[in-house]
Coordinates of C-alpha atoms and ligand atoms in Angstrom, one line a residue:
M56 CA 45.4 159.5 51.2
G57 CA 46.5 162.4 48.7
L58 CA 43.4 162.8 46.9
P59 CA 40.5 164.5 48.0
A60 CA 37.3 162.6 48.6
C61 CA 35.1 161.8 45.5
T62 CA 32.1 164.0 45.6
N63 CA 30.9 163.4 41.9
G64 CA 28.9 160.2 42.7
P65 CA 29.0 156.7 43.5
P66 CA 32.7 155.3 43.5
C67 CA 33.2 154.3 39.6
G68 CA 34.6 150.8 40.4
K69 CA 37.5 151.3 38.2
A70 CA 40.2 148.9 38.6
R71 CA 43.4 150.2 39.5
G72 CA 46.4 150.4 37.1
W73 CA 47.5 152.0 34.0
S74 CA 45.5 150.0 31.5
A75 CA 42.2 151.4 33.2
P76 CA 40.8 153.6 30.5
P77 CA 40.8 157.4 31.4
P78 CA 37.1 158.2 33.4
T79 CA 36.0 161.6 32.2
C80 CA 35.8 162.6 36.2
P81 CA 39.3 164.2 37.0
I82 CA 38.9 162.3 40.7
A83 CA 38.0 159.1 39.4
Y84 CA 41.0 159.4 36.8
L85 CA 43.3 159.7 39.6
R86 CA 42.2 157.1 41.4
A87 CA 42.4 155.0 38.5
V88 CA 45.9 155.9 37.7
A89 CA 47.0 156.3 41.4
K90 CA 49.2 153.8 43.0
R91 CA 49.6 152.8 46.7
I92 CA 53.5 153.0 46.9
L93 CA 55.3 151.7 50.1
I94 CA 58.7 153.7 50.6
T95 CA 61.1 152.3 52.9
G96 CA 63.4 155.2 54.6
G97 CA 60.5 157.8 53.7
A98 CA 61.4 159.6 56.7
G99 CA 64.6 160.4 55.4
F100 CA 66.6 162.9 53.6
I101 CA 65.6 161.6 49.8
G102 CA 62.6 159.5 50.6
S103 CA 60.8 162.8 52.4
A104 CA 61.3 164.6 48.9
V105 CA 60.1 162.0 46.9
S106 CA 57.3 160.8 49.3
A107 CA 56.1 164.3 48.8
Y108 CA 56.5 164.3 45.3
L109 CA 54.4 160.9 44.7
V110 CA 51.5 162.2 47.4
A111 CA 51.5 165.5 45.4
Q112 CA 51.1 163.3 42.1
G113 CA 47.8 161.8 43.8
H114 CA 49.7 158.4 44.8
E115 CA 48.8 156.7 48.3
V116 CA 52.2 156.7 50.0
G117 CA 53.1 154.7 52.9
I118 CA 56.3 155.2 54.8
L119 CA 58.5 152.1 56.5
D120 CA 61.5 153.7 58.6
N121 CA 62.8 152.9 61.8
L122 CA 63.7 156.8 62.7
S123 CA 67.5 156.0 63.0
F124 CA 68.5 158.6 60.9
G125 CA 64.9 160.1 59.6
R126 CA 62.6 162.1 61.6
R127 CA 58.6 161.6 61.7
E128 CA 57.9 165.2 60.8
L129 CA 60.0 165.0 57.4
A130 CA 57.6 161.9 56.3
P131 CA 54.8 163.7 54.7
V132 CA 51.9 161.2 55.8
P133 CA 49.6 160.8 58.5
D134 CA 49.9 158.5 61.3
G135 CA 47.9 155.8 59.8
R136 CA 50.5 155.3 57.0
F137 CA 53.3 155.5 59.0
M138 CA 54.9 152.2 60.1
Q139 CA 58.1 152.3 62.7
V140 CA 59.5 149.4 61.3
D141 CA 63.4 147.9 61.2
I142 CA 64.2 146.4 58.0
R143 CA 66.4 144.1 60.1
D144 CA 63.2 142.4 61.4
A145 CA 62.1 140.0 58.5
A146 CA 58.5 139.2 60.1
G147 CA 57.4 142.9 61.1
T148 CA 58.9 144.1 57.4
R149 CA 56.3 141.4 55.9
A150 CA 53.9 142.1 58.1
A151 CA 53.9 145.9 57.3
M152 CA 54.1 145.3 53.8
G153 CA 51.1 142.6 53.6
D154 CA 49.0 145.2 55.7
M155 CA 49.7 147.9 53.0
S156 CA 49.6 145.9 50.0
P157 CA 51.3 148.1 47.9
H158 CA 51.4 148.0 44.1
W159 CA 55.0 149.8 44.3
V160 CA 57.5 149.3 46.6
V161 CA 60.6 152.1 46.6
H162 CA 63.3 150.7 48.8
L163 CA 65.3 153.3 50.1
A164 CA 66.2 152.5 53.9
A165 CA 70.0 152.1 54.3
V166 CA 72.9 153.4 56.2
H167 CA 74.8 155.5 53.8
F168 CA 77.2 158.3 55.6
I169 CA 80.3 156.6 54.3
P170 CA 82.5 157.6 57.9
Y171 CA 79.5 155.7 59.5
C172 CA 79.7 152.8 57.4
N173 CA 83.5 152.7 57.7
Q174 CA 82.7 152.8 61.6
H175 CA 80.2 150.3 61.6
P176 CA 80.8 147.7 59.1
T177 CA 78.7 145.1 60.3
E178 CA 75.6 147.5 60.9
A179 CA 76.1 148.8 57.4
A180 CA 76.2 145.1 55.9
D181 CA 73.1 143.9 58.2
I182 CA 71.0 146.9 57.3
N183 CA 72.0 147.5 53.6
I184 CA 72.1 143.6 52.8
N185 CA 70.1 141.5 55.1
G186 CA 67.2 144.4 55.1
T187 CA 67.1 144.6 51.4
I188 CA 66.5 140.8 51.7
H189 CA 64.0 141.3 53.9
V190 CA 62.2 144.0 51.8
L191 CA 62.2 141.9 48.8
D192 CA 61.2 139.0 50.6
A193 CA 58.2 140.6 51.6
A194 CA 57.6 142.1 48.1
A195 CA 57.6 138.9 46.7
A196 CA 55.3 137.3 49.4
T197 CA 52.8 140.2 49.0
P198 CA 50.4 139.8 46.4
G199 CA 49.5 142.5 43.8
V200 CA 53.0 144.1 44.0
E201 CA 53.7 145.5 40.3
Q202 CA 57.3 146.6 40.5
V203 CA 60.2 147.7 42.8
F204 CA 62.9 150.4 43.0
V205 CA 66.0 149.7 44.7
A206 CA 68.0 152.6 45.8
S207 CA 71.9 152.3 44.7
T208 CA 74.7 154.3 44.5
A209 CA 77.6 156.0 42.4
A210 CA 80.0 154.7 45.1
V211 CA 79.7 151.4 43.2
Y212 CA 81.8 152.7 40.6
P213 CA 85.5 152.6 40.7
I214 CA 87.8 155.6 40.7
A215 CA 87.5 156.8 37.1
E216 CA 87.8 160.1 34.7
G217 CA 84.9 161.4 32.8
A218 CA 81.4 160.8 33.2
L219 CA 80.2 157.1 34.4
G220 CA 77.4 155.1 32.3
E221 CA 75.8 152.4 33.5
S222 CA 77.9 150.0 31.6
H223 CA 80.8 151.0 33.1
P224 CA 82.4 148.0 35.3
T225 CA 81.8 148.7 38.9
G226 CA 84.1 149.0 41.7
P227 CA 83.2 149.9 44.8
L228 CA 86.2 151.4 47.3
D229 CA 84.3 150.9 50.6
I230 CA 82.0 149.0 52.6
Y231 CA 78.9 151.1 51.7
G232 CA 79.5 150.9 47.9
T233 CA 80.3 147.0 48.3
T234 CA 76.7 146.7 50.2
K235 CA 75.0 148.8 47.6
L236 CA 76.3 146.8 44.9
A237 CA 74.8 143.9 46.9
C238 CA 71.3 145.1 46.6
E239 CA 71.6 145.6 43.1
R240 CA 72.6 141.7 42.8
I241 CA 69.7 141.0 45.2
A242 CA 67.2 143.1 43.1
Q243 CA 68.2 141.6 40.1
A244 CA 67.9 138.1 41.7
F245 CA 64.2 139.3 42.9
H246 CA 63.6 140.0 39.4
G247 CA 64.8 136.7 38.2
T248 CA 62.8 134.6 40.6
T249 CA 59.4 136.9 40.7
G250 CA 59.3 138.3 37.1
I251 CA 58.4 141.7 39.0
P252 CA 60.2 144.4 37.4
A253 CA 63.2 145.9 39.6
V254 CA 64.6 149.3 38.8
V255 CA 67.9 150.1 40.3
G256 CA 68.7 153.9 40.7
R257 CA 72.4 155.0 41.2
F258 CA 71.8 157.8 43.2
F259 CA 75.2 160.6 42.9
N260 CA 75.3 163.4 45.5
A261 CA 72.0 164.6 46.6
F262 CA 71.5 167.9 48.0
G263 CA 68.7 170.0 49.3
P264 CA 66.6 170.7 52.4
N265 CA 66.1 168.2 55.6
E266 CA 69.4 166.6 55.2
T267 CA 70.2 164.0 57.8
N268 CA 73.6 163.4 57.2
P269 CA 76.8 165.7 57.3
H270 CA 77.8 165.7 53.8
L271 CA 79.8 168.3 52.3
I272 CA 76.9 170.7 51.3
P273 CA 74.7 170.9 54.3
E274 CA 77.7 170.9 56.6
I275 CA 78.9 174.3 54.6
Q276 CA 75.0 175.3 55.0
R277 CA 75.4 174.3 58.6
Q278 CA 78.4 176.6 59.0
V279 CA 77.3 179.6 57.3
L280 CA 74.0 179.7 59.0
A281 CA 75.7 179.4 62.4
G282 CA 77.3 182.6 61.3
A283 CA 80.5 181.2 60.2
R284 CA 82.6 183.0 57.3
N285 CA 85.9 181.3 57.8
L286 CA 84.8 177.5 56.7
R287 CA 86.6 174.4 58.2
L288 CA 86.3 171.6 55.4
G289 CA 88.1 168.5 54.1
N290 CA 89.6 168.4 50.8
L291 CA 89.2 171.0 48.2
D292 CA 89.6 169.7 45.0
P293 CA 87.1 166.5 44.7
K294 CA 84.4 167.1 42.3
R295 CA 80.9 165.5 42.4
D296 CA 78.0 165.4 40.6
F297 CA 75.3 167.2 43.0
I298 CA 71.6 166.6 42.1
H299 CA 69.0 168.5 43.8
T300 CA 66.4 166.3 45.8
E301 CA 63.6 167.8 43.8
D302 CA 64.9 166.6 40.5
M303 CA 65.9 163.4 42.0
A304 CA 62.5 163.0 43.1
R305 CA 60.9 163.9 39.6
A306 CA 63.6 161.3 38.2
M307 CA 62.4 158.6 40.5
A308 CA 58.8 159.2 39.7
A309 CA 59.3 159.1 35.9
L310 CA 61.2 155.8 36.3
L311 CA 58.3 154.2 38.3
E312 CA 55.9 155.7 35.5
A313 CA 58.1 154.4 32.5
G314 CA 56.8 150.9 32.6
I315 CA 60.0 149.0 32.7
T316 CA 59.6 145.3 32.5
G317 CA 62.9 143.7 33.6
Y318 CA 65.4 144.6 35.7
E319 CA 67.2 147.6 34.6
V320 CA 70.2 150.1 36.4
F321 CA 69.8 153.9 35.8
N322 CA 72.0 156.7 37.2
I323 CA 70.3 159.5 38.6
G324 CA 72.8 162.5 38.6
R325 CA 72.7 165.8 37.1
G326 CA 75.4 165.5 34.7
I327 CA 77.8 168.2 35.8
E328 CA 80.5 168.1 38.8
Y329 CA 81.4 171.0 41.0
S330 CA 84.5 171.2 43.2
V331 CA 84.2 171.6 46.9
R332 CA 85.7 175.3 46.1
E333 CA 83.0 175.8 43.2
V334 CA 80.1 174.8 46.0
V335 CA 81.6 177.6 48.2
E336 CA 81.5 180.1 45.3
A337 CA 77.9 179.3 44.8
F338 CA 77.0 179.8 48.6
E339 CA 79.0 183.2 48.4
R340 CA 77.0 184.2 45.0
Q341 CA 74.0 183.8 47.1
L342 CA 75.1 185.3 50.3
G343 CA 76.6 188.4 48.6
E344 CA 79.8 187.7 50.7
S345 CA 83.2 186.2 50.8
L346 CA 84.0 182.9 52.4
S347 CA 87.4 181.7 53.3
I348 CA 88.3 178.1 53.9
E349 CA 90.5 176.3 56.1
V350 CA 91.3 172.6 55.5
D351 CA 90.5 170.5 58.6
P352 CA 92.7 167.4 58.6
A353 CA 90.2 165.8 60.5
R354 CA 87.8 165.8 57.8
V355 CA 90.3 164.8 55.1
R356 CA 89.6 161.5 53.7
K357 CA 92.7 158.7 53.2
V358 CA 91.1 157.6 50.3
E359 CA 89.6 160.1 47.9
R360 CA 88.3 160.0 44.4
M361 CA 89.0 163.1 42.7
H362 CA 86.0 162.9 40.0
L363 CA 82.1 161.3 40.6
L364 CA 80.2 162.4 37.5
A365 CA 77.0 160.7 35.9
D366 CA 76.2 160.0 32.2
V367 CA 72.8 160.6 32.6
S368 CA 71.8 159.9 28.9
K369 CA 69.9 156.4 29.6
L370 CA 67.6 158.1 32.3
K371 CA 66.7 161.3 30.1
A372 CA 66.1 159.1 26.7
R373 CA 63.9 156.5 28.5
T374 CA 62.1 158.9 30.5
G375 CA 62.2 162.3 29.0
W376 CA 63.3 163.6 32.4
V377 CA 65.6 166.7 32.5
P378 CA 67.0 168.5 36.1
R379 CA 65.4 171.9 36.4
R380 CA 67.4 173.4 39.7
D381 CA 71.2 174.4 39.2
I382 CA 73.4 174.7 42.0
D383 CA 72.8 178.5 42.8
E384 CA 69.2 178.1 42.9
G385 CA 69.6 175.0 45.4
V386 CA 72.0 176.6 47.3
A387 CA 69.6 179.8 47.7
T388 CA 67.0 177.4 49.1
L389 CA 69.4 176.0 51.6
L390 CA 69.9 179.5 52.8
Q391 CA 66.5 180.1 53.2
S392 CA 66.1 176.7 55.4
D393 CA 66.3 176.0 58.9
R394 CA 69.9 174.8 59.9
P395 CA 70.4 171.1 59.2
V396 CA 70.0 168.8 62.3
F397 CA 72.4 165.6 62.5
R398 CA 71.9 162.5 64.5
Ligands
NAD293 P1 68.9 159.1 55.1 O1 69.6 158.7 56.4 O2 68.3 160.4 55.4 O3 67.6 158.1 54.4 C1 67.6 156.5 55.0 C2 66.1 156.5 55.9 O4 66.3 155.0 56.2 C3 66.2 157.3 57.0 O5 65.4 157.9 57.1 C4 66.5 156.1 58.4 O6 65.9 156.5 59.5 C5 66.3 154.9 57.5 N1 66.5 153.6 58.0 C6 67.8 153.4 58.2 N2 68.2 152.1 58.9 C7 66.9 151.5 58.6 C8 66.3 150.5 59.1 N3 67.2 149.8 59.7 N4 64.9 150.1 59.0 C9 64.2 150.9 58.8 N5 64.7 152.3 58.2 C10 65.9 152.5 58.3 O7 69.5 158.9 53.7 P2 69.4 159.2 52.1 O8 70.5 160.4 52.1 O9 67.9 160.2 52.2 O10 69.4 157.9 51.5 C11 68.3 157.6 51.2 C12 68.8 156.3 50.0 O11 69.5 157.2 48.8 C13 69.9 155.2 50.5 O12 69.4 154.1 50.5 C14 71.1 155.9 50.2 O13 72.0 154.9 50.5 C15 71.0 156.2 48.9 N6 72.0 157.3 48.5 C16 72.1 158.6 48.9 C17 72.7 159.4 48.7 C18 73.1 161.0 49.1 O14 73.8 161.7 48.4 N7 72.1 161.2 50.2 C19 73.6 158.8 47.3 C20 73.8 157.8 47.0 C21 72.7 156.9 47.3

């Protein structure tokens, strides 16, 4: 998986792990440093980007997803590495994890579109909280798991001005943020009882190809690619920290490779915020056409934050990561992509 067959002689038998001395044979070197990585939610928007990135890095990636929001064709692994399992099924999750015996577990599976979570709070709590308990219980029961990464969200922060650092007090506004804060606590308890390193990534607003939920940018993309030049959108003034999924995938890979030994939380954002109007202006620049905006009352949120900006200095200091895609480049890739398909 992800590595070519070694034709340089018999298997070198090097132990997996970073501590193995780098062999001179490049394929043996890759085999020595490559990890088996189980990614839950790997058929989704962010999961497909991070899976593809880790496969390209030479890791062996397996994906566990129930395909409720994700799509099989987005998961960049062959059938033998794809497990259609629901994380609400504790036994099924444990069996899939045991079969694969991963070194690293990256847990992204969740429901997260805030309007969907508001309409289905019990389902959101069951998948996000109980599902996380099942995934981490399975990781604890599987010999050889070296670390876990758990996806959280900027929605754990309260309404605030200015860039939010990881030490800012939490205070989610909605059921989604509440379930994700619970995931953080579950990851912390997992580390406390198992000693296995647990890294939490608080994702800010991701954008890029293959969106699965009708967030702002894919909604603009969908309307523009359908030929609309008068866009129907919700509130125009809130600002968000939009990070391209390629940059997010590199940040997650950098954290996985950072050798974190305890329980740690990292913001994953771009460190720049854009208003809805500014995002529309980026589309105008890339299209070379002007767009008008009509506020659709049905899309206006009752409780709205005006700012959500990441302080990413901890991520940068610990990994050397820097974002590469700016908003214009990202929008350009969206205009070249297919129209997004939402559930
Ligand atoms: P997504 O909906 O595309 O991905 C989630 C994946 O989980 C989907 O493939 C879905 O099929 C799968 N899934 C859902 N319920 C499941 C279940 N019960 N069992 C197994 N699989 C299940 O969303 P995404 O944007 O890729 O989000 C990935 C992670 O990032 C989530 O944990 C989300 O909370 C977090 N996050 C995303 C954003 C963002 O801007 N997209 C922001 C903050 C946090």
